């Protein structure tokens, strides 16, 4: 039943309850699908550098140490893009930021195909990262605000599966494209498709929750709701009769800037634990995804074997993310993700002992990727659940931004570890510690955030 209330100003419609109490309609699926394709493009362009690295380093005569900054340049861009985009989206809206970010990373990727030196390529990869870093958190935020709470984790994780799917597709496409057309063709594909996607993104609606919290005109909110649910006669009548709108959610005890809310005593511990978990997860992810092809090449594998095996790591994330999302909608979401990180640590120990045989390595890589990417993919939706609407984009994006320092650390550390003589088995075994630390941080968050506090805060409402 849709929750409404009456006041001297007429019927007040709770838009969150309105969405929660209705089945998914075509417009909501369109939002999910378009954001899914944005994440596919993000994943492809993020991972592209790792797959072209062996061929590029040979053509441009770049050493392993010098290759580190080129591999990590996009991660620096991802970091700054996330830090900037969240607060902007909490002020001007999610849709505008998503469209601008897709255009930015597509143009930068196309330009990367024509780079002639390592510094130029690093600069273009930084700009690519800016766009990707802005797109991911806002797609997560937009979808989480449009889907029903009963299936939010599963659906947002389904959307986020586009990222590892895109990264995996990059590996398989690189294995075919590079021998036939050279490494530059990978960037042409990664930049050309998102240009078309940016045009389709104009069809996206703005978040209804954002419109309510930012006090948009009543008629604009009604029009947006009608465009989404207008074909349902019951929904049409409720929207038409509403004279005001509200959102009932976690109330912030502190007013002010979105970042100030994240660091307020109410949210500080949860914020720090989310940052720690995501940081450790990305140390693990980017060291493997950036350096596994080179590690395998040094172990005697062919370029195609190295690309295919590395591609299996993100590919397993689709299964893991959907399973984690399904569990999160049915239990304690934080503990579910923490356990997935713990399973990752165990599988990494097994992976470190499977490096002698390519076939076994591929199987264990897929399983480890299933657990790891399931946990990592679930982190943005976990952050979206943690914060109120007026700071949600900032909460998701700043977690992603802080975590990117872990990605930078992982990408840079791989080169130094290889230069120091560490083998693949030792590096993978060491990464199991990062997975354990991520699990520990989330268990702390789960046990330090009692349900009573959440229930007490849930009475807060943002009323237009």
GROMACS .gro file of N, CA and C in nm, residues 71-72 75-76 79 278-287 290 402-413:
model
   84
   71UNK      N    1   5.017   0.296  -1.623
   71UNK     CA    2   4.910   0.209  -1.577
   71UNK      C    3   4.825   0.276  -1.469
   72UNK      N    4   4.889   0.356  -1.385
   72UNK     CA    5   4.817   0.415  -1.271
   72UNK      C    6   4.757   0.551  -1.300
   75UNK      N    7   4.393   0.570  -1.270
   75UNK     CA    8   4.348   0.556  -1.131
   75UNK      C    9   4.354   0.689  -1.057
   76UNK      N   10   4.456   0.770  -1.086
   76UNK     CA   11   4.459   0.905  -1.029
   76UNK      C   12   4.338   0.984  -1.077
   79UNK      N   13   4.027   0.878  -0.900
   79UNK     CA   14   4.024   0.932  -0.764
   79UNK      C   15   3.969   1.075  -0.763
  278UNK      N   16   3.714  -0.068   0.111
  278UNK     CA   17   3.724  -0.045  -0.033
  278UNK      C   18   3.868  -0.022  -0.076
  279UNK      N   19   3.946   0.046   0.008
  279UNK     CA   20   4.088   0.069  -0.020
  279UNK      C   21   4.161  -0.065  -0.034
  280UNK      N   22   4.142  -0.154   0.062
  280UNK     CA   23   4.211  -0.283   0.059
  280UNK      C   24   4.166  -0.367  -0.060
  281UNK      N   25   4.037  -0.361  -0.090
  281UNK     CA   26   3.986  -0.437  -0.204
  281UNK      C   27   4.049  -0.392  -0.335
  282UNK      N   28   4.070  -0.262  -0.349
  282UNK     CA   29   4.128  -0.213  -0.474
  282UNK      C   30   4.279  -0.230  -0.482
  283UNK      N   31   4.347  -0.235  -0.368
  283UNK     CA   32   4.488  -0.275  -0.371
  283UNK      C   33   4.500  -0.412  -0.437
  284UNK      N   34   4.416  -0.502  -0.392
  284UNK     CA   35   4.414  -0.639  -0.443
  284UNK      C   36   4.374  -0.642  -0.590
  285UNK      N   37   4.262  -0.577  -0.622
  285UNK     CA   38   4.207  -0.585  -0.757
  285UNK      C   39   4.303  -0.530  -0.861
  286UNK      N   40   4.355  -0.410  -0.837
  286UNK     CA   41   4.434  -0.344  -0.941
  286UNK      C   42   4.575  -0.400  -0.952
  287UNK      N   43   4.628  -0.455  -0.844
  287UNK     CA   44   4.757  -0.520  -0.861
  287UNK      C   45   4.743  -0.642  -0.951
  290UNK      N   46   4.624  -0.531  -1.321
  290UNK     CA   47   4.725  -0.454  -1.392
  290UNK      C   48   4.849  -0.536  -1.426
  402UNK      N   49   3.851   0.747  -0.214
  402UNK     CA   50   3.951   0.701  -0.116
  402UNK      C   51   4.004   0.564  -0.157
  403UNK      N   52   3.912   0.478  -0.201
  403UNK     CA   53   3.954   0.345  -0.242
  403UNK      C   54   4.051   0.347  -0.359
  404UNK      N   55   4.038   0.447  -0.446
  404UNK     CA   56   4.127   0.455  -0.563
  404UNK      C   57   4.273   0.469  -0.524
  405UNK      N   58   4.299   0.527  -0.407
  405UNK     CA   59   4.437   0.531  -0.361
  405UNK      C   60   4.490   0.389  -0.341
  406UNK      N   61   4.400   0.298  -0.302
  406UNK     CA   62   4.439   0.158  -0.296
  406UNK      C   63   4.469   0.102  -0.432
  407UNK      N   64   4.387   0.140  -0.532
  407UNK     CA   65   4.414   0.097  -0.669
  407UNK      C   66   4.546   0.149  -0.720
  408UNK      N   67   4.575   0.277  -0.691
  408UNK     CA   68   4.703   0.335  -0.731
  408UNK      C   69   4.818   0.262  -0.665
  409UNK      N   70   4.802   0.233  -0.535
  409UNK     CA   71   4.906   0.160  -0.463
  409UNK      C   72   4.931   0.024  -0.526
  410UNK      N   73   4.821  -0.047  -0.558
  410UNK     CA   74   4.835  -0.179  -0.618
  410UNK      C   75   4.902  -0.174  -0.755
  411UNK      N   76   4.860  -0.078  -0.838
  411UNK     CA   77   4.916  -0.068  -0.973
  411UNK      C   78   5.065  -0.033  -0.969
  412UNK      N   79   5.104   0.058  -0.879
  412UNK     CA   80   5.244   0.096  -0.869
  412UNK      C   81   5.328  -0.012  -0.801
  413UNK      N   82   5.269  -0.076  -0.699
  413UNK     CA   83   5.345  -0.176  -0.622
  413UNK      C   84   5.385  -0.295  -0.708
   0.00000   0.00000   0.00000
